[in-house]
Amino acid sequence: MELLGYLGAFFIGIILGLTGGGGSILTVPLLVYVLGYNPVVSAAYSLFVVGTSSAFGATLNYRKKLVDIKTGIIFAIPSFIGVFMTRKYIVPNIPSVIFQKNDIILTKNTFLMLLFALIMLFAALSMIKKTKINLKEVTQKQYLIKIIIQNICIGIIIGLVGAGGGFLIIPSLLLIAKLPMKKAVGTSMFIIAMNSLIGFLGDLQNIDIHWNFLIPFSIISMIGIFTGTYISKYIDEVQLKKGFAYFVLAMAIIITGKELM
């Protein structure tokens, strides 16, 4: 089974290299359904994999001058506080059985996977549908309030499901910080790296980390990123992202069906 997990890590890395993001959303389903980890541990491992992969991607983009460090730090502070607090205090205190009435039982694991499926659904739809962005003028006060509220919420979502949250962060960078698209993508990787790795730190006291598995898994994912980046030169990016979006949508439906049944 671990061999399948490592092959999955390589595939996730390829997707990240090809699309510039999104592949990390497959990490949790791979860890849960292929390798048998529970959703809480899977989310923690996903944060580490996403964090290290995003740090690598952010470094490459920084060399191309496509990372706005100042904006990234401003956006990251409220979101990584949300991630850390969620992983350290909220997730461990979610009851094992959230709801029970007659034969209907909603467990913590089922709740987290259904929430993850919902996030996958939104991620897929955001990639399929090109939203027309209306850039509005905002005052400095509105700018700061929006950053704090939006990014704390983003941090909580990332902390609960272990996904990178790029599909949530990039629109904020476009709408609020008004960064150009390429710089928004590069800056989002910087923010995701900080969010994910700091969120993972919140898990260290709550979860026994299997480092002998996690480090090779992350390294193989990095190799996949190199491979995907090379292949991307020969593939149409728009069609690739749309195809991947439909794959994520199908995965969301499968996970929902599996958890409810």
PDB file of N, CA, C and O in Angstrom, residues 137-186:
ATOM      1  N   GLU A 137     -12.643  50.000  -5.808  1.00  0.00           N
ATOM      2  CA  GLU A 137     -11.752  50.829  -5.000  1.00  0.00           C
ATOM      3  C   GLU A 137     -12.113  50.634  -3.534  1.00  0.00           C
ATOM      4  O   GLU A 137     -13.288  50.675  -3.154  1.00  0.00           O
ATOM      5  N   VAL A 138     -11.111  50.425  -2.698  1.00  0.00           N
ATOM      6  CA  VAL A 138     -11.344  50.278  -1.264  1.00  0.00           C
ATOM      7  C   VAL A 138     -10.406  51.205  -0.514  1.00  0.00           C
ATOM      8  O   VAL A 138      -9.311  51.515  -0.961  1.00  0.00           O
ATOM      9  N   THR A 139     -10.855  51.661   0.645  1.00  0.00           N
ATOM     10  CA  THR A 139     -10.011  52.511   1.473  1.00  0.00           C
ATOM     11  C   THR A 139      -9.012  51.645   2.215  1.00  0.00           C
ATOM     12  O   THR A 139      -9.146  50.419   2.268  1.00  0.00           O
ATOM     13  N   GLN A 140      -8.002  52.265   2.815  1.00  0.00           N
ATOM     14  CA  GLN A 140      -6.995  51.518   3.558  1.00  0.00           C
ATOM     15  C   GLN A 140      -7.624  50.751   4.723  1.00  0.00           C
ATOM     16  O   GLN A 140      -7.259  49.617   5.000  1.00  0.00           O
ATOM     17  N   LYS A 141      -8.613  51.388   5.378  1.00  0.00           N
ATOM     18  CA  LYS A 141      -9.290  50.739   6.518  1.00  0.00           C
ATOM     19  C   LYS A 141     -10.066  49.511   6.041  1.00  0.00           C
ATOM     20  O   LYS A 141      -9.999  48.445   6.647  1.00  0.00           O
ATOM     21  N   GLN A 142     -10.818  49.671   4.950  1.00  0.00           N
ATOM     22  CA  GLN A 142     -11.567  48.537   4.395  1.00  0.00           C
ATOM     23  C   GLN A 142     -10.613  47.427   3.955  1.00  0.00           C
ATOM     24  O   GLN A 142     -10.899  46.240   4.125  1.00  0.00           O
ATOM     25  N   TYR A 143      -9.486  47.828   3.392  1.00  0.00           N
ATOM     26  CA  TYR A 143      -8.465  46.894   2.920  1.00  0.00           C
ATOM     27  C   TYR A 143      -8.009  45.991   4.061  1.00  0.00           C
ATOM     28  O   TYR A 143      -7.993  44.767   3.956  1.00  0.00           O
ATOM     29  N   LEU A 144      -7.667  46.601   5.199  1.00  0.00           N
ATOM     30  CA  LEU A 144      -7.159  45.841   6.346  1.00  0.00           C
ATOM     31  C   LEU A 144      -8.247  44.966   6.960  1.00  0.00           C
ATOM     32  O   LEU A 144      -7.991  43.819   7.329  1.00  0.00           O
ATOM     33  N   ILE A 145      -9.460  45.491   7.072  1.00  0.00           N
ATOM     34  CA  ILE A 145     -10.563  44.714   7.653  1.00  0.00           C
ATOM     35  C   ILE A 145     -10.860  43.487   6.795  1.00  0.00           C
ATOM     36  O   ILE A 145     -11.047  42.377   7.307  1.00  0.00           O
ATOM     37  N   LYS A 146     -10.891  43.683   5.481  1.00  0.00           N
ATOM     38  CA  LYS A 146     -11.162  42.563   4.571  1.00  0.00           C
ATOM     39  C   LYS A 146     -10.067  41.509   4.657  1.00  0.00           C
ATOM     40  O   LYS A 146     -10.347  40.308   4.661  1.00  0.00           O
ATOM     41  N   ILE A 147      -8.831  41.949   4.716  1.00  0.00           N
ATOM     42  CA  ILE A 147      -7.706  41.016   4.826  1.00  0.00           C
ATOM     43  C   ILE A 147      -7.846  40.170   6.087  1.00  0.00           C
ATOM     44  O   ILE A 147      -7.737  38.947   6.058  1.00  0.00           O
ATOM     45  N   ILE A 148      -8.092  40.823   7.216  1.00  0.00           N
ATOM     46  CA  ILE A 148      -8.158  40.122   8.508  1.00  0.00           C
ATOM     47  C   ILE A 148      -9.301  39.110   8.522  1.00  0.00           C
ATOM     48  O   ILE A 148      -9.109  37.928   8.828  1.00  0.00           O
ATOM     49  N   ILE A 149     -10.515  39.554   8.155  1.00  0.00           N
ATOM     50  CA  ILE A 149     -11.693  38.682   8.212  1.00  0.00           C
ATOM     51  C   ILE A 149     -11.571  37.521   7.214  1.00  0.00           C
ATOM     52  O   ILE A 149     -11.739  36.350   7.575  1.00  0.00           O
ATOM     53  N   GLN A 150     -11.260  37.849   5.960  1.00  0.00           N
ATOM     54  CA  GLN A 150     -11.181  36.814   4.930  1.00  0.00           C
ATOM     55  C   GLN A 150     -10.106  35.792   5.229  1.00  0.00           C
ATOM     56  O   GLN A 150     -10.323  34.588   5.087  1.00  0.00           O
ATOM     57  N   ASN A 151      -8.946  36.260   5.644  1.00  0.00           N
ATOM     58  CA  ASN A 151      -7.831  35.338   5.816  1.00  0.00           C
ATOM     59  C   ASN A 151      -7.907  34.520   7.101  1.00  0.00           C
ATOM     60  O   ASN A 151      -7.389  33.402   7.144  1.00  0.00           O
ATOM     61  N   ILE A 152      -8.562  35.022   8.130  1.00  0.00           N
ATOM     62  CA  ILE A 152      -8.824  34.185   9.303  1.00  0.00           C
ATOM     63  C   ILE A 152      -9.766  33.048   8.909  1.00  0.00           C
ATOM     64  O   ILE A 152      -9.559  31.882   9.277  1.00  0.00           O
ATOM     65  N   CYS A 153     -10.806  33.376   8.136  1.00  0.00           N
ATOM     66  CA  CYS A 153     -11.747  32.348   7.657  1.00  0.00           C
ATOM     67  C   CYS A 153     -11.038  31.323   6.768  1.00  0.00           C
ATOM     68  O   CYS A 153     -11.266  30.119   6.901  1.00  0.00           O
ATOM     69  N   ILE A 154     -10.189  31.823   5.869  1.00  0.00           N
ATOM     70  CA  ILE A 154      -9.415  30.926   4.998  1.00  0.00           C
ATOM     71  C   ILE A 154      -8.531  30.015   5.840  1.00  0.00           C
ATOM     72  O   ILE A 154      -8.429  28.811   5.596  1.00  0.00           O
ATOM     73  N   GLY A 155      -7.890  30.582   6.863  1.00  0.00           N
ATOM     74  CA  GLY A 155      -7.020  29.808   7.754  1.00  0.00           C
ATOM     75  C   GLY A 155      -7.775  28.704   8.469  1.00  0.00           C
ATOM     76  O   GLY A 155      -7.276  27.576   8.603  1.00  0.00           O
ATOM     77  N   ILE A 156      -8.980  29.004   8.932  1.00  0.00           N
ATOM     78  CA  ILE A 156      -9.796  28.000   9.628  1.00  0.00           C
ATOM     79  C   ILE A 156     -10.157  26.855   8.675  1.00  0.00           C
ATOM     80  O   ILE A 156     -10.064  25.680   9.036  1.00  0.00           O
ATOM     81  N   ILE A 157     -10.535  27.203   7.438  1.00  0.00           N
ATOM     82  CA  ILE A 157     -10.887  26.179   6.441  1.00  0.00           C
ATOM     83  C   ILE A 157      -9.680  25.300   6.131  1.00  0.00           C
ATOM     84  O   ILE A 157      -9.777  24.067   6.104  1.00  0.00           O
ATOM     85  N   ILE A 158      -8.523  25.942   5.910  1.00  0.00           N
ATOM     86  CA  ILE A 158      -7.295  25.188   5.637  1.00  0.00           C
ATOM     87  C   ILE A 158      -6.960  24.269   6.803  1.00  0.00           C
ATOM     88  O   ILE A 158      -6.589  23.109   6.620  1.00  0.00           O
ATOM     89  N   GLY A 159      -7.102  24.790   8.015  1.00  0.00           N
ATOM     90  CA  GLY A 159      -6.806  24.007   9.213  1.00  0.00           C
ATOM     91  C   GLY A 159      -7.715  22.805   9.372  1.00  0.00           C
ATOM     92  O   GLY A 159      -7.287  21.746   9.821  1.00  0.00           O
ATOM     93  N   LEU A 160      -8.979  22.947   9.002  1.00  0.00           N
ATOM     94  CA  LEU A 160      -9.934  21.853   9.150  1.00  0.00           C
ATOM     95  C   LEU A 160      -9.707  20.733   8.133  1.00  0.00           C
ATOM     96  O   LEU A 160      -9.783  19.555   8.481  1.00  0.00           O
ATOM     97  N   VAL A 161      -9.416  21.094   6.881  1.00  0.00           N
ATOM     98  CA  VAL A 161      -9.367  20.071   5.832  1.00  0.00           C
ATOM     99  C   VAL A 161      -7.964  19.735   5.334  1.00  0.00           C
ATOM    100  O   VAL A 161      -7.760  18.719   4.677  1.00  0.00           O
ATOM    101  N   GLY A 162      -6.972  20.590   5.631  1.00  0.00           N
ATOM    102  CA  GLY A 162      -5.597  20.290   5.235  1.00  0.00           C
ATOM    103  C   GLY A 162      -5.275  20.601   3.791  1.00  0.00           C
ATOM    104  O   GLY A 162      -4.232  20.200   3.284  1.00  0.00           O
ATOM    105  N   ALA A 163      -6.173  21.340   3.091  1.00  0.00           N
ATOM    106  CA  ALA A 163      -5.896  21.746   1.708  1.00  0.00           C
ATOM    107  C   ALA A 163      -5.152  23.073   1.707  1.00  0.00           C
ATOM    108  O   ALA A 163      -5.226  23.834   2.672  1.00  0.00           O
ATOM    109  N   GLY A 164      -4.461  23.344   0.608  1.00  0.00           N
ATOM    110  CA  GLY A 164      -3.664  24.570   0.537  1.00  0.00           C
ATOM    111  C   GLY A 164      -4.484  25.843   0.505  1.00  0.00           C
ATOM    112  O   GLY A 164      -4.080  26.867   1.032  1.00  0.00           O
ATOM    113  N   GLY A 165      -5.642  25.790  -0.144  1.00  0.00           N
ATOM    114  CA  GLY A 165      -6.519  26.953  -0.177  1.00  0.00           C
ATOM    115  C   GLY A 165      -6.164  27.995  -1.215  1.00  0.00           C
ATOM    116  O   GLY A 165      -6.619  29.134  -1.122  1.00  0.00           O
ATOM    117  N   GLY A 166      -5.384  27.609  -2.226  1.00  0.00           N
ATOM    118  CA  GLY A 166      -4.991  28.559  -3.258  1.00  0.00           C
ATOM    119  C   GLY A 166      -6.178  29.167  -3.986  1.00  0.00           C
ATOM    120  O   GLY A 166      -6.171  30.349  -4.326  1.00  0.00           O
ATOM    121  N   PHE A 167      -7.236  28.346  -4.191  1.00  0.00           N
ATOM    122  CA  PHE A 167      -8.414  28.841  -4.910  1.00  0.00           C
ATOM    123  C   PHE A 167      -9.179  29.883  -4.091  1.00  0.00           C
ATOM    124  O   PHE A 167     -10.019  30.612  -4.625  1.00  0.00           O
ATOM    125  N   LEU A 168      -8.895  29.964  -2.775  1.00  0.00           N
ATOM    126  CA  LEU A 168      -9.482  30.996  -1.924  1.00  0.00           C
ATOM    127  C   LEU A 168      -8.568  32.217  -1.818  1.00  0.00           C
ATOM    128  O   LEU A 168      -9.028  33.353  -1.783  1.00  0.00           O
ATOM    129  N   ILE A 169      -7.262  31.957  -1.778  1.00  0.00           N
ATOM    130  CA  ILE A 169      -6.283  33.033  -1.560  1.00  0.00           C
ATOM    131  C   ILE A 169      -6.078  33.871  -2.813  1.00  0.00           C
ATOM    132  O   ILE A 169      -6.020  35.114  -2.741  1.00  0.00           O
ATOM    133  N   ILE A 170      -5.980  33.220  -3.988  1.00  0.00           N
ATOM    134  CA  ILE A 170      -5.694  33.957  -5.232  1.00  0.00           C
ATOM    135  C   ILE A 170      -6.758  35.023  -5.535  1.00  0.00           C
ATOM    136  O   ILE A 170      -6.406  36.169  -5.841  1.00  0.00           O
ATOM    137  N   PRO A 171      -8.071  34.715  -5.418  1.00  0.00           N
ATOM    138  CA  PRO A 171      -9.061  35.779  -5.648  1.00  0.00           C
ATOM    139  C   PRO A 171      -8.893  36.963  -4.688  1.00  0.00           C
ATOM    140  O   PRO A 171      -9.105  38.111  -5.087  1.00  0.00           O
ATOM    141  N   SER A 172      -8.522  36.684  -3.431  1.00  0.00           N
ATOM    142  CA  SER A 172      -8.303  37.775  -2.475  1.00  0.00           C
ATOM    143  C   SER A 172      -7.145  38.667  -2.909  1.00  0.00           C
ATOM    144  O   SER A 172      -7.212  39.892  -2.792  1.00  0.00           O
ATOM    145  N   LEU A 173      -6.089  38.050  -3.415  1.00  0.00           N
ATOM    146  CA  LEU A 173      -4.925  38.823  -3.869  1.00  0.00           C
ATOM    147  C   LEU A 173      -5.270  39.648  -5.115  1.00  0.00           C
ATOM    148  O   LEU A 173      -4.755  40.750  -5.298  1.00  0.00           O
ATOM    149  N   LEU A 174      -6.145  39.108  -5.955  1.00  0.00           N
ATOM    150  CA  LEU A 174      -6.564  39.838  -7.158  1.00  0.00           C
ATOM    151  C   LEU A 174      -7.508  40.987  -6.817  1.00  0.00           C
ATOM    152  O   LEU A 174      -7.345  42.111  -7.305  1.00  0.00           O
ATOM    153  N   LEU A 175      -8.493  40.705  -5.958  1.00  0.00           N
ATOM    154  CA  LEU A 175      -9.540  41.677  -5.662  1.00  0.00           C
ATOM    155  C   LEU A 175      -9.110  42.741  -4.659  1.00  0.00           C
ATOM    156  O   LEU A 175      -9.416  43.919  -4.832  1.00  0.00           O
ATOM    157  N   ILE A 176      -8.421  42.317  -3.602  1.00  0.00           N
ATOM    158  CA  ILE A 176      -8.082  43.248  -2.520  1.00  0.00           C
ATOM    159  C   ILE A 176      -6.708  43.874  -2.719  1.00  0.00           C
ATOM    160  O   ILE A 176      -6.555  45.097  -2.671  1.00  0.00           O
ATOM    161  N   ALA A 177      -5.702  43.027  -2.953  1.00  0.00           N
ATOM    162  CA  ALA A 177      -4.340  43.560  -3.138  1.00  0.00           C
ATOM    163  C   ALA A 177      -4.095  44.055  -4.565  1.00  0.00           C
ATOM    164  O   ALA A 177      -3.145  44.791  -4.813  1.00  0.00           O
ATOM    165  N   LYS A 178      -4.991  43.635  -5.490  1.00  0.00           N
ATOM    166  CA  LYS A 178      -4.920  44.064  -6.893  1.00  0.00           C
ATOM    167  C   LYS A 178      -3.585  43.701  -7.553  1.00  0.00           C
ATOM    168  O   LYS A 178      -3.003  44.488  -8.296  1.00  0.00           O
ATOM    169  N   LEU A 179      -3.108  42.496  -7.256  1.00  0.00           N
ATOM    170  CA  LEU A 179      -1.887  42.010  -7.899  1.00  0.00           C
ATOM    171  C   LEU A 179      -2.227  41.456  -9.272  1.00  0.00           C
ATOM    172  O   LEU A 179      -3.320  40.920  -9.478  1.00  0.00           O
ATOM    173  N   PRO A 180      -1.299  41.526 -10.238  1.00  0.00           N
ATOM    174  CA  PRO A 180      -1.513  40.843 -11.521  1.00  0.00           C
ATOM    175  C   PRO A 180      -1.544  39.331 -11.301  1.00  0.00           C
ATOM    176  O   PRO A 180      -0.999  38.829 -10.315  1.00  0.00           O
ATOM    177  N   MET A 181      -2.160  38.598 -12.233  1.00  0.00           N
ATOM    178  CA  MET A 181      -2.435  37.174 -12.048  1.00  0.00           C
ATOM    179  C   MET A 181      -1.181  36.362 -11.711  1.00  0.00           C
ATOM    180  O   MET A 181      -1.176  35.585 -10.757  1.00  0.00           O
ATOM    181  N   LYS A 182      -0.113  36.517 -12.500  1.00  0.00           N
ATOM    182  CA  LYS A 182       1.088  35.707 -12.270  1.00  0.00           C
ATOM    183  C   LYS A 182       1.699  35.986 -10.904  1.00  0.00           C
ATOM    184  O   LYS A 182       2.148  35.063 -10.213  1.00  0.00           O
ATOM    185  N   LYS A 183       1.706  37.249 -10.499  1.00  0.00           N
ATOM    186  CA  LYS A 183       2.254  37.594  -9.185  1.00  0.00           C
ATOM    187  C   LYS A 183       1.329  37.107  -8.066  1.00  0.00           C
ATOM    188  O   LYS A 183       1.789  36.720  -6.995  1.00  0.00           O
ATOM    189  N   ALA A 184       0.013  37.085  -8.330  1.00  0.00           N
ATOM    190  CA  ALA A 184      -0.941  36.563  -7.347  1.00  0.00           C
ATOM    191  C   ALA A 184      -0.708  35.074  -7.100  1.00  0.00           C
ATOM    192  O   ALA A 184      -0.753  34.602  -5.958  1.00  0.00           O
ATOM    193  N   VAL A 185      -0.437  34.319  -8.175  1.00  0.00           N
ATOM    194  CA  VAL A 185      -0.168  32.883  -8.056  1.00  0.00           C
ATOM    195  C   VAL A 185       1.121  32.652  -7.265  1.00  0.00           C
ATOM    196  O   VAL A 185       1.165  31.832  -6.346  1.00  0.00           O
ATOM    197  N   GLY A 186       2.184  33.383  -7.617  1.00  0.00           N
ATOM    198  CA  GLY A 186       3.460  33.238  -6.910  1.00  0.00           C
ATOM    199  C   GLY A 186       3.354  33.625  -5.452  1.00  0.00           C
ATOM    200  O   GLY A 186       3.876  32.933  -4.565  1.00  0.00           O
TER     201      GLY A 186
END
